mmCIF file of C-alpha atoms and ligand atoms in Angstrom:
data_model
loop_
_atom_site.group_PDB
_atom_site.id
_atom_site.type_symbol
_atom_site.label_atom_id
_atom_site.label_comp_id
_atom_site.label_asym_id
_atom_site.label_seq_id
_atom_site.Cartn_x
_atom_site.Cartn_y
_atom_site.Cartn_z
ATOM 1 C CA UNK F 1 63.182 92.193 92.400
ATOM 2 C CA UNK F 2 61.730 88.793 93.558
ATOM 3 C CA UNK F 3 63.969 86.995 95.919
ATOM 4 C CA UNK F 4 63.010 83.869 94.448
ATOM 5 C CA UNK F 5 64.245 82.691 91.446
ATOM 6 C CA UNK F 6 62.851 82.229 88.029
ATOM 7 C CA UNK F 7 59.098 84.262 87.096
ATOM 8 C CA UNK F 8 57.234 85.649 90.104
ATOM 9 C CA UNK F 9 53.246 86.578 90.186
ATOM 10 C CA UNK F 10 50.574 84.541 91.416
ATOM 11 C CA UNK F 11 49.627 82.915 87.954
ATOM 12 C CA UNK F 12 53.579 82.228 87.032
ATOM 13 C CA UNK F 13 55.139 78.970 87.465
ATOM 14 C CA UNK F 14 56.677 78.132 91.026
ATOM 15 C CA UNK F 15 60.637 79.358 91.469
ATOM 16 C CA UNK F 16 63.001 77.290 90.306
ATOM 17 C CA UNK F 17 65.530 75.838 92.849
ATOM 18 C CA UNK F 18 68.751 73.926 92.532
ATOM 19 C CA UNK F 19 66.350 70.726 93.844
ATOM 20 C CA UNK F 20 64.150 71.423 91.071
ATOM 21 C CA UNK F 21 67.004 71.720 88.524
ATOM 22 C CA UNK F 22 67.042 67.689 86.969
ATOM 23 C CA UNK F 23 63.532 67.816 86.827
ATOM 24 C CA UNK F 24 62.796 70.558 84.790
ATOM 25 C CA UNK F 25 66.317 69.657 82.387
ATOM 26 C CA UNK F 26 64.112 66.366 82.118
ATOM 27 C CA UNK F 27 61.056 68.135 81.483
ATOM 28 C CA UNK F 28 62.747 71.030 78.596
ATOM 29 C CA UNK F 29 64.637 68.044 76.561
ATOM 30 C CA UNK F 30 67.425 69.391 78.120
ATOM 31 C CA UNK F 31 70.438 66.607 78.143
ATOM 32 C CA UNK F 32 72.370 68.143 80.757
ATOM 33 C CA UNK F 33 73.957 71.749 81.455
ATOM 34 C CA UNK F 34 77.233 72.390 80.038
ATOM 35 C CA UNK F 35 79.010 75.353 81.806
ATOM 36 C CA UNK F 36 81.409 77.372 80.021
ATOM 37 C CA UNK F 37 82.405 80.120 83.062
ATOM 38 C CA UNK F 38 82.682 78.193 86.252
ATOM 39 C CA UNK F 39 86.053 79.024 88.794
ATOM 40 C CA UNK F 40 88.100 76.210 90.118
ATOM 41 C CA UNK F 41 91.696 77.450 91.400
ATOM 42 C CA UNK F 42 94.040 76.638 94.036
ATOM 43 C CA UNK F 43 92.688 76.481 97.879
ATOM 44 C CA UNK F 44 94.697 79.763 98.701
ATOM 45 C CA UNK F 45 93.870 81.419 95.429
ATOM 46 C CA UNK F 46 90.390 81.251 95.681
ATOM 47 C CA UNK F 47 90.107 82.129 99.528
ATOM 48 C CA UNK F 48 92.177 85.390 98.180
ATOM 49 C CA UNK F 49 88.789 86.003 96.103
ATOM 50 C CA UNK F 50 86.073 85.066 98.304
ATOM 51 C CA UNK F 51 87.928 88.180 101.026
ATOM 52 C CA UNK F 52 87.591 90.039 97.995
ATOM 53 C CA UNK F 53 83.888 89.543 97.317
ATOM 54 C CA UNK F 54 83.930 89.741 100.976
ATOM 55 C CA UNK F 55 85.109 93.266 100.893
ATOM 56 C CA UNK F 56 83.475 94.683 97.797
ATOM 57 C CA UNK F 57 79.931 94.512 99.689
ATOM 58 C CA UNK F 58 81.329 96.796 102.349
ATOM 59 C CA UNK F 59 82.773 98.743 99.679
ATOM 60 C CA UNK F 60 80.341 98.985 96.608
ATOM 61 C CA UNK F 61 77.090 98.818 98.964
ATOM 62 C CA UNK F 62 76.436 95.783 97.219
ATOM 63 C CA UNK F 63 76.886 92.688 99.545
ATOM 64 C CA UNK F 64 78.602 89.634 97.349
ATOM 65 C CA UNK F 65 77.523 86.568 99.618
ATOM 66 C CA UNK F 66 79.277 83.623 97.984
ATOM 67 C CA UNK F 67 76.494 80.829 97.711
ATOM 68 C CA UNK F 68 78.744 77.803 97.517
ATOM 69 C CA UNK F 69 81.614 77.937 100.173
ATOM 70 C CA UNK F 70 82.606 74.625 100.276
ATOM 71 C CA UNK F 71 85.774 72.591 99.806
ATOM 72 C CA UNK F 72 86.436 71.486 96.337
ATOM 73 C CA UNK F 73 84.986 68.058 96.730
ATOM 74 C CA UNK F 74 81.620 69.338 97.549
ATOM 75 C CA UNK F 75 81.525 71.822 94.998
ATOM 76 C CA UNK F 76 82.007 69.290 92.534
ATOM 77 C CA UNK F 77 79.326 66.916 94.395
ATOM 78 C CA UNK F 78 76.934 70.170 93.829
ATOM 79 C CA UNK F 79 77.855 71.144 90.226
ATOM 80 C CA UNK F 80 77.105 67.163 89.273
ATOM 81 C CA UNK F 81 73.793 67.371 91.162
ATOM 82 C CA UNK F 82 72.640 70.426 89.386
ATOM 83 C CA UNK F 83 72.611 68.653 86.253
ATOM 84 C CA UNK F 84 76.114 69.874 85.120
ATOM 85 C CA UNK F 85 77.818 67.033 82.950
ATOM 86 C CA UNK F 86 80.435 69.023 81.512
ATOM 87 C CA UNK F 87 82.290 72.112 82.821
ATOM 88 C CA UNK F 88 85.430 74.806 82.157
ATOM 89 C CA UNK F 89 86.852 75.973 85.354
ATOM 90 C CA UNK F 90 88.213 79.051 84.814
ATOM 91 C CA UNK F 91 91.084 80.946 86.939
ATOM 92 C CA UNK F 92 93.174 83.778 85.944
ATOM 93 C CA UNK F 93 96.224 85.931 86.807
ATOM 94 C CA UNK F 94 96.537 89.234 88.506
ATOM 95 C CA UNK F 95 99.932 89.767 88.041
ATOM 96 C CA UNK F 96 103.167 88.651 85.509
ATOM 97 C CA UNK F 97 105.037 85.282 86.484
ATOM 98 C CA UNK F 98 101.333 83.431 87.986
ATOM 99 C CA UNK F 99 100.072 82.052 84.837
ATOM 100 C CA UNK F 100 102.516 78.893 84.344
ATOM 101 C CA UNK F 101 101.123 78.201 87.776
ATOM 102 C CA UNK F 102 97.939 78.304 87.268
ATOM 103 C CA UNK F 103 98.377 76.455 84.251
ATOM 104 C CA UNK F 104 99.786 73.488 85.770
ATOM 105 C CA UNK F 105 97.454 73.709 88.304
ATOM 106 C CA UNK F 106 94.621 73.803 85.863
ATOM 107 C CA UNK F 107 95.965 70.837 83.759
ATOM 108 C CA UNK F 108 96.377 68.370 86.824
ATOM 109 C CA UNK F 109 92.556 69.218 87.837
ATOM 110 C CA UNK F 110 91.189 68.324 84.763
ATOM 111 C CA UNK F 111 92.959 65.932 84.826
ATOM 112 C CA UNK F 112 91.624 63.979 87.882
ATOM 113 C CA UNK F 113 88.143 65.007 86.863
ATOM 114 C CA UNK F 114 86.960 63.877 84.139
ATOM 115 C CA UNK F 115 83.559 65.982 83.655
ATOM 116 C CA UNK F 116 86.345 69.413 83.736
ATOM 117 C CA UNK F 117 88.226 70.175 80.402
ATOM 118 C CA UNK F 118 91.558 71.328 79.774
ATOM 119 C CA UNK F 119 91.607 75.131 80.876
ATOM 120 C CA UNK F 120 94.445 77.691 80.883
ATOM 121 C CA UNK F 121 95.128 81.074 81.259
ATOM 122 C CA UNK F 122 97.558 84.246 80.349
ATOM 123 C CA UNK F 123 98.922 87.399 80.610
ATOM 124 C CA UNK F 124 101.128 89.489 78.916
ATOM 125 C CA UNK F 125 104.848 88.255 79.692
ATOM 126 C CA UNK F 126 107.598 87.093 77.346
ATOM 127 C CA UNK F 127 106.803 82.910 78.022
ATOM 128 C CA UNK F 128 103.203 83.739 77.372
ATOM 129 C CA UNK F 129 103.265 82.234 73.537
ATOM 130 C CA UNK F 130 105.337 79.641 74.743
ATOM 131 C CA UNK F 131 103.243 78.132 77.642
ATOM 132 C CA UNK F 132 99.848 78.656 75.896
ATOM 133 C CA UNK F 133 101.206 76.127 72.430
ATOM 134 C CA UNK F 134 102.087 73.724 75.246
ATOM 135 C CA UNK F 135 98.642 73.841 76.574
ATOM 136 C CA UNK F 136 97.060 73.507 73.009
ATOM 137 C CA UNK F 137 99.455 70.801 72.321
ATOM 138 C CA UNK F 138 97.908 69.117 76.111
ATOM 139 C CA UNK F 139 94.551 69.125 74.876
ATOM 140 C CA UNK F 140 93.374 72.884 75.491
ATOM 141 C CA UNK F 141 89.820 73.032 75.250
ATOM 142 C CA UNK F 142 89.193 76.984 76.813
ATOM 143 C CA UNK F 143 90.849 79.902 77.978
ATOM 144 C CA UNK F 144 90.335 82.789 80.412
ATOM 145 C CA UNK F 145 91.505 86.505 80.234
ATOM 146 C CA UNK F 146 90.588 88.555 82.793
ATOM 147 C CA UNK F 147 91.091 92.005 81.214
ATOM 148 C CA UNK F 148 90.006 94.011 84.590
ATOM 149 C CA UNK F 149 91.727 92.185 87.267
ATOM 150 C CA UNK F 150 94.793 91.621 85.087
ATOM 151 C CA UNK F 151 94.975 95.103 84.648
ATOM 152 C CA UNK F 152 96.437 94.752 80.674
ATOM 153 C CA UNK F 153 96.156 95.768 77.425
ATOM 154 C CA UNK F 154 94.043 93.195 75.387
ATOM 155 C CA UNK F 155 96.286 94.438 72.759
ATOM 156 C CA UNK F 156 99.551 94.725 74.303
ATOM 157 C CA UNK F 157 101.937 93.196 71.403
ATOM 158 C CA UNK F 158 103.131 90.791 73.731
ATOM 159 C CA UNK F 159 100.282 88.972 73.032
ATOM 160 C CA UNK F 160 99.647 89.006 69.411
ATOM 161 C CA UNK F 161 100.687 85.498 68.922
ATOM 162 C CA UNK F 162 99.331 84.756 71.957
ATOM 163 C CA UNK F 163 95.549 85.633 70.053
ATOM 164 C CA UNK F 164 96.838 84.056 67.084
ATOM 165 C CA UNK F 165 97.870 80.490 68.212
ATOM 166 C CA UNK F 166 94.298 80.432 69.967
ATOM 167 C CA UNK F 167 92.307 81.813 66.428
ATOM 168 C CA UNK F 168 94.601 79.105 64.954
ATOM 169 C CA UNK F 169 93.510 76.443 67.346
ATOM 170 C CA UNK F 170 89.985 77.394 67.465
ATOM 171 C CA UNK F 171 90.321 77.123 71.278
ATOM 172 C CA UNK F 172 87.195 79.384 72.442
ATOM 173 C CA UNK F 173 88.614 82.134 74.561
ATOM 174 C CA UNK F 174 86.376 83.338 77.737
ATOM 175 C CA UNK F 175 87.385 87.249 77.670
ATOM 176 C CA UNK F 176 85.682 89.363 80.679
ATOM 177 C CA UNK F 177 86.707 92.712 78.450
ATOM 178 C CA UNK F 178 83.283 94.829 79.272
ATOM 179 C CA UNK F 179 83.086 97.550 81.427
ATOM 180 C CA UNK F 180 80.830 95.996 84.328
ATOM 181 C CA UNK F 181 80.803 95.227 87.162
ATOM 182 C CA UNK F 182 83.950 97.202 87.566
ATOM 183 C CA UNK F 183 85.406 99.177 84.953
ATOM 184 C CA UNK F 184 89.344 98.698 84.048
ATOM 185 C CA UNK F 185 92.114 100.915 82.386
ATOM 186 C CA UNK F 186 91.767 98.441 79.375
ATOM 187 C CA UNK F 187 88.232 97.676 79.637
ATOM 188 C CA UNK F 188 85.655 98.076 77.232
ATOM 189 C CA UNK F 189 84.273 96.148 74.000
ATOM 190 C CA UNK F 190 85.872 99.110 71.355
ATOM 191 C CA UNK F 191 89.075 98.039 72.602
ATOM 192 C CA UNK F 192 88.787 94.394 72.517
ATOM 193 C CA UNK F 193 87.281 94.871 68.639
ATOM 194 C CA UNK F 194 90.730 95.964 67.950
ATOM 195 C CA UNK F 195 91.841 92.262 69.099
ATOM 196 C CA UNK F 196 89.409 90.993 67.133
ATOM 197 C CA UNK F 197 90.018 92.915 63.988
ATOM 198 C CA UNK F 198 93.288 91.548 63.921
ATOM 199 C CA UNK F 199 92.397 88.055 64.463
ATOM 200 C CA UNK F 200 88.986 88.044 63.301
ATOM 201 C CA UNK F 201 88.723 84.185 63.376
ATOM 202 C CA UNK F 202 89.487 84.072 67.113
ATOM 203 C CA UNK F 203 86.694 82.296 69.261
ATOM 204 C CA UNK F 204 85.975 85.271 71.430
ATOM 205 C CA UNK F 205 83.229 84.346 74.618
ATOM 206 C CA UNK F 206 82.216 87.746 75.889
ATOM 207 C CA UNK F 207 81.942 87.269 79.733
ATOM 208 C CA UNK F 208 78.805 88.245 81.358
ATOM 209 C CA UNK F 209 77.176 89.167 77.338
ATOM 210 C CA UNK F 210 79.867 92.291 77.653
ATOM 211 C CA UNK F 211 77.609 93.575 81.013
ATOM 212 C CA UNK F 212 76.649 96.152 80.962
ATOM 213 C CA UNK F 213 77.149 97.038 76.996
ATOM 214 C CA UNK F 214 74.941 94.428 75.396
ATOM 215 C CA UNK F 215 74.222 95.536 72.487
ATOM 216 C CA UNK F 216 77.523 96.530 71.844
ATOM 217 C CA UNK F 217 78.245 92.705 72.458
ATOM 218 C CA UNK F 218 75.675 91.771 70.150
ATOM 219 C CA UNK F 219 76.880 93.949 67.387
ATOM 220 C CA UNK F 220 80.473 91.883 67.764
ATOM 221 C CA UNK F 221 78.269 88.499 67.721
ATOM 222 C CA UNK F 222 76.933 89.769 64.335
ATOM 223 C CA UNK F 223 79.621 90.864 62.544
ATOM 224 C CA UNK F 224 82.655 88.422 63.809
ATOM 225 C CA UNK F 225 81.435 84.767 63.162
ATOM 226 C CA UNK F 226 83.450 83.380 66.457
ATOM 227 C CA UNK F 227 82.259 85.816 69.177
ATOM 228 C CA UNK F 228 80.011 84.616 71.299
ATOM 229 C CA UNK F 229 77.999 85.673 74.308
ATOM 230 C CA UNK F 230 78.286 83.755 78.324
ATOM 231 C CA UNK F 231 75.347 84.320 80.266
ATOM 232 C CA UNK F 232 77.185 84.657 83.218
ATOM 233 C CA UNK F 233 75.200 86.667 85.821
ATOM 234 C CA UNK F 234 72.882 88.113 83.079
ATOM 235 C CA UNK F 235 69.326 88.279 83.881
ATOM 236 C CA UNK F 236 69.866 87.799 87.710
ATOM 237 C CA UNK F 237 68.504 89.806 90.193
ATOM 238 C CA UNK F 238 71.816 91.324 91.237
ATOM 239 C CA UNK F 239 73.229 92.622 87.676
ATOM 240 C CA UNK F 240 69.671 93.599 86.959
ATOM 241 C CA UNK F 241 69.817 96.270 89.386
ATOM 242 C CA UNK F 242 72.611 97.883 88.285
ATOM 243 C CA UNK F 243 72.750 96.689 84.322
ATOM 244 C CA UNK F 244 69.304 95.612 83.497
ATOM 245 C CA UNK F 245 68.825 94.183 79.557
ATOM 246 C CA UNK F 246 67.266 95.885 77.119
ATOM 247 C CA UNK F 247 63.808 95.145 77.071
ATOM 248 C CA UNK F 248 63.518 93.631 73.818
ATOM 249 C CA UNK F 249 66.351 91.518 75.166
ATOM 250 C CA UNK F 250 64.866 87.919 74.254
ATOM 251 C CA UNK F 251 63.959 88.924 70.395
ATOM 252 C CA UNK F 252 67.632 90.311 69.763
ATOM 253 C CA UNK F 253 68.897 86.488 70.426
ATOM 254 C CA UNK F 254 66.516 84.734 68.017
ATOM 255 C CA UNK F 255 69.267 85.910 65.263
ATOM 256 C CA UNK F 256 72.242 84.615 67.460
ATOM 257 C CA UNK F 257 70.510 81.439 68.946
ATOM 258 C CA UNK F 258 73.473 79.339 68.354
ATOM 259 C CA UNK F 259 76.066 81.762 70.129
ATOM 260 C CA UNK F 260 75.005 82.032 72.760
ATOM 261 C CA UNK F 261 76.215 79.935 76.032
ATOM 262 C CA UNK F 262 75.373 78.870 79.438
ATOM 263 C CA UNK F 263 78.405 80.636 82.328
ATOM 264 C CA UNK F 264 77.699 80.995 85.575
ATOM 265 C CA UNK F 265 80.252 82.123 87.534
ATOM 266 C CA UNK F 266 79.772 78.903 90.140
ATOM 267 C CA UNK F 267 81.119 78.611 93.129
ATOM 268 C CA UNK F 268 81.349 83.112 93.379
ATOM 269 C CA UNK F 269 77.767 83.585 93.202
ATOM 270 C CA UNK F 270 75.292 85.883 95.255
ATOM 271 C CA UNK F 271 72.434 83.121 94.166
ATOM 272 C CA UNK F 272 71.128 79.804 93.901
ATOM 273 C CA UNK F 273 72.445 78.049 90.479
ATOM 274 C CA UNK F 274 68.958 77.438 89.498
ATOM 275 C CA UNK F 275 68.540 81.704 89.225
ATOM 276 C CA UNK F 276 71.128 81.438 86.193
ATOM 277 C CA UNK F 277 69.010 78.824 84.248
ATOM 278 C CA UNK F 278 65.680 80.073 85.329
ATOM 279 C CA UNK F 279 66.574 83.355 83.723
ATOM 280 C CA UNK F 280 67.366 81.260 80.298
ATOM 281 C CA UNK F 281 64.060 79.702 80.727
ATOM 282 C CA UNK F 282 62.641 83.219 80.518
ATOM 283 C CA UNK F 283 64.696 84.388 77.648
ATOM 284 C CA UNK F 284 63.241 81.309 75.534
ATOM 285 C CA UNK F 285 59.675 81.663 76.935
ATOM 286 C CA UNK F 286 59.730 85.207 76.175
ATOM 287 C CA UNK F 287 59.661 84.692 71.905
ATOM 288 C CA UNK F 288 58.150 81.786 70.233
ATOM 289 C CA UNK F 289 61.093 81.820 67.924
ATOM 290 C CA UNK F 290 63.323 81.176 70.909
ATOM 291 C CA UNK F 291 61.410 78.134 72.871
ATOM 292 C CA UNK F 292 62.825 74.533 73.908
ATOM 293 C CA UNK F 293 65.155 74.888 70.896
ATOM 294 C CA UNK F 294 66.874 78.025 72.308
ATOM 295 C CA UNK F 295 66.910 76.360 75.835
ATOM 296 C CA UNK F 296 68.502 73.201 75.055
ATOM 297 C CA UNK F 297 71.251 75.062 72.516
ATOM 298 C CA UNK F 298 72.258 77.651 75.119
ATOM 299 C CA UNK F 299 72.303 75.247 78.112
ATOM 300 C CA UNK F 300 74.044 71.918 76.521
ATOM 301 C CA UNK F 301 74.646 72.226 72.748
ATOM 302 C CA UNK F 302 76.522 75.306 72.097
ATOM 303 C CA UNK F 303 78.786 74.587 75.377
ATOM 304 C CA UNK F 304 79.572 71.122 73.927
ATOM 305 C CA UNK F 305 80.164 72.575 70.624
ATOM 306 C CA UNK F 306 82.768 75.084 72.021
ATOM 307 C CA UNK F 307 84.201 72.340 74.677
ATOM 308 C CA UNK F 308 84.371 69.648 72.288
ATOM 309 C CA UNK F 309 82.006 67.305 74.658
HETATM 310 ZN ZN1 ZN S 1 83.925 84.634 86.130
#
């Protein structure tokens, strides 16, 4: 794979870089990125996740350099100098009794900035219904679930009003329920159908376009009108390796152009920003149906749409 980001060969267009980011937003039509899967948490919290990504190169094979580790203030310098003019940051539990917390974290961040909406998160624990109607009643604009490093059963019954008051809301729902990178007791799209089946209006973003089942993801897109698909990681050089897309990947989204949604996993990522979007550009440059149209949807409109910005 090219280290560089966006198409390589000596007749394609030069890589994209972070630099080169406003320009070519500028150049697309593009009025700004909205970004649906970013991770903001608290200071100790997310050095407890960099040592992880730390460790899984040592243990996978795979080194996980994290690209932007800075303090908070200069991550959020970065993110607006990207281009990004609206953003959900994202955290998530491990364990019962953390999501309150995080929560209340969560709320007083967005808070104090103004270009972050209203996040929160759960798992399954007896207050769970409780403190997830407070957040909606705060101004919840998105959710996480973490299915993997929770460790829980999308479909544990202590969350069935949980998915309910969030279908009800229409509060879009960032679920990482596939089976990559790391597989999970719970993981796996059949299982999460099951959620959906129940609550079929829910607002279900697959995290990471289900990685590595994307079809499978696809298949949920067409037949439950609120899933959607992030593009977290997808198309990069470092999920390619080990979950490449199908090759026919950019004509199975001209059907789904409008649910699909610019994630990138910012700060936690093994590459420049600019890798994420140039891989979008490629997607739309690939089809003729796709084109500027596609771009500008997946990288502002259908984020705004689901954020309510
Ligand atoms: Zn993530």
């Amino acid at each position: 794979m090219p280290a560089a980001a966006g198409p390589a060969g000596p007749a394609g267009p030069p890589a994209l870089t972070d630099a080169g980011l406003p320009a070519l937003l500028a150049e697309r039509g593009v009025p700004g990125l909205v970004d649906l899967h970013t991770h903001f948490m608290p200071a100790n919290v997310l050095a407890k996740v960099w040592a992880f990504f730390d460790e899984a190169g040592a243990r996978t094979g795979r080194p996980w350099p994290i690209t932007y580790r800075t303090d908070e203030a200069e991550r959020l310098a970065t993110l607006r100098s990207l281009g990004v003019t609206a953003f959900a940051p994202l955290a998530y539990p491990h364990r019962p009794g953390m999501a309150r917390w995080l929560n209340e974290w969560l709320r007083e961040f967005a808070a104090r900035t103004p270009d972050a909406v209203p996040t929160a998160t759960f798992y399954p624990e007896i207050d769970a219904p409780q403190y997830v109607e407070e957040a909606i009643e705060a101004g919840l604009r998105c959710v996480k679930v973490h299915v993997q490093v929770g460790g829980f059963d999308p479909r544990d019954p202590l969350l069935d009003d949980v998915w309910g008051l969030l279908a009800q809301a229409g509060v879009p729902v960032v679920t990482h329920c596939g089976d990559g990178p790391n597989r999970g007791a719970y993981t796996g799209l059949g299982i999460f159908e099951e959620v959906l089946a129940r609550h079929p209006d829910l607002v279900a973003v697959l995290a990471h376009a289900g990685l590595p089942d994307y079809v499978a993801a696809l298949d949920l897109v067409h037949r439950y009108p609120g899933v959607h698909l992030d593009t977290t990681m997808v198309g990069t050089a470092f999920t390619q390796a080990f979950a490449p897309l199908p090759a026919d990947w950019p004509a199975r989204l001209v059907d789904v152009a409008d649910r699909v949604v610019l994630g990138t996993d910012f700060p936690n990522i093994p590459h420049p920003y600019a890798e994420q979007v140039a891989a979008v550009v490629g997607w739309a440059d690939a089809d003729p149906r796709l084109g500027d149209p596609f771009l500008r949807a997946v990288l502002h409109d259908t984020g705004a749409r689901l954020l309510g910005r």
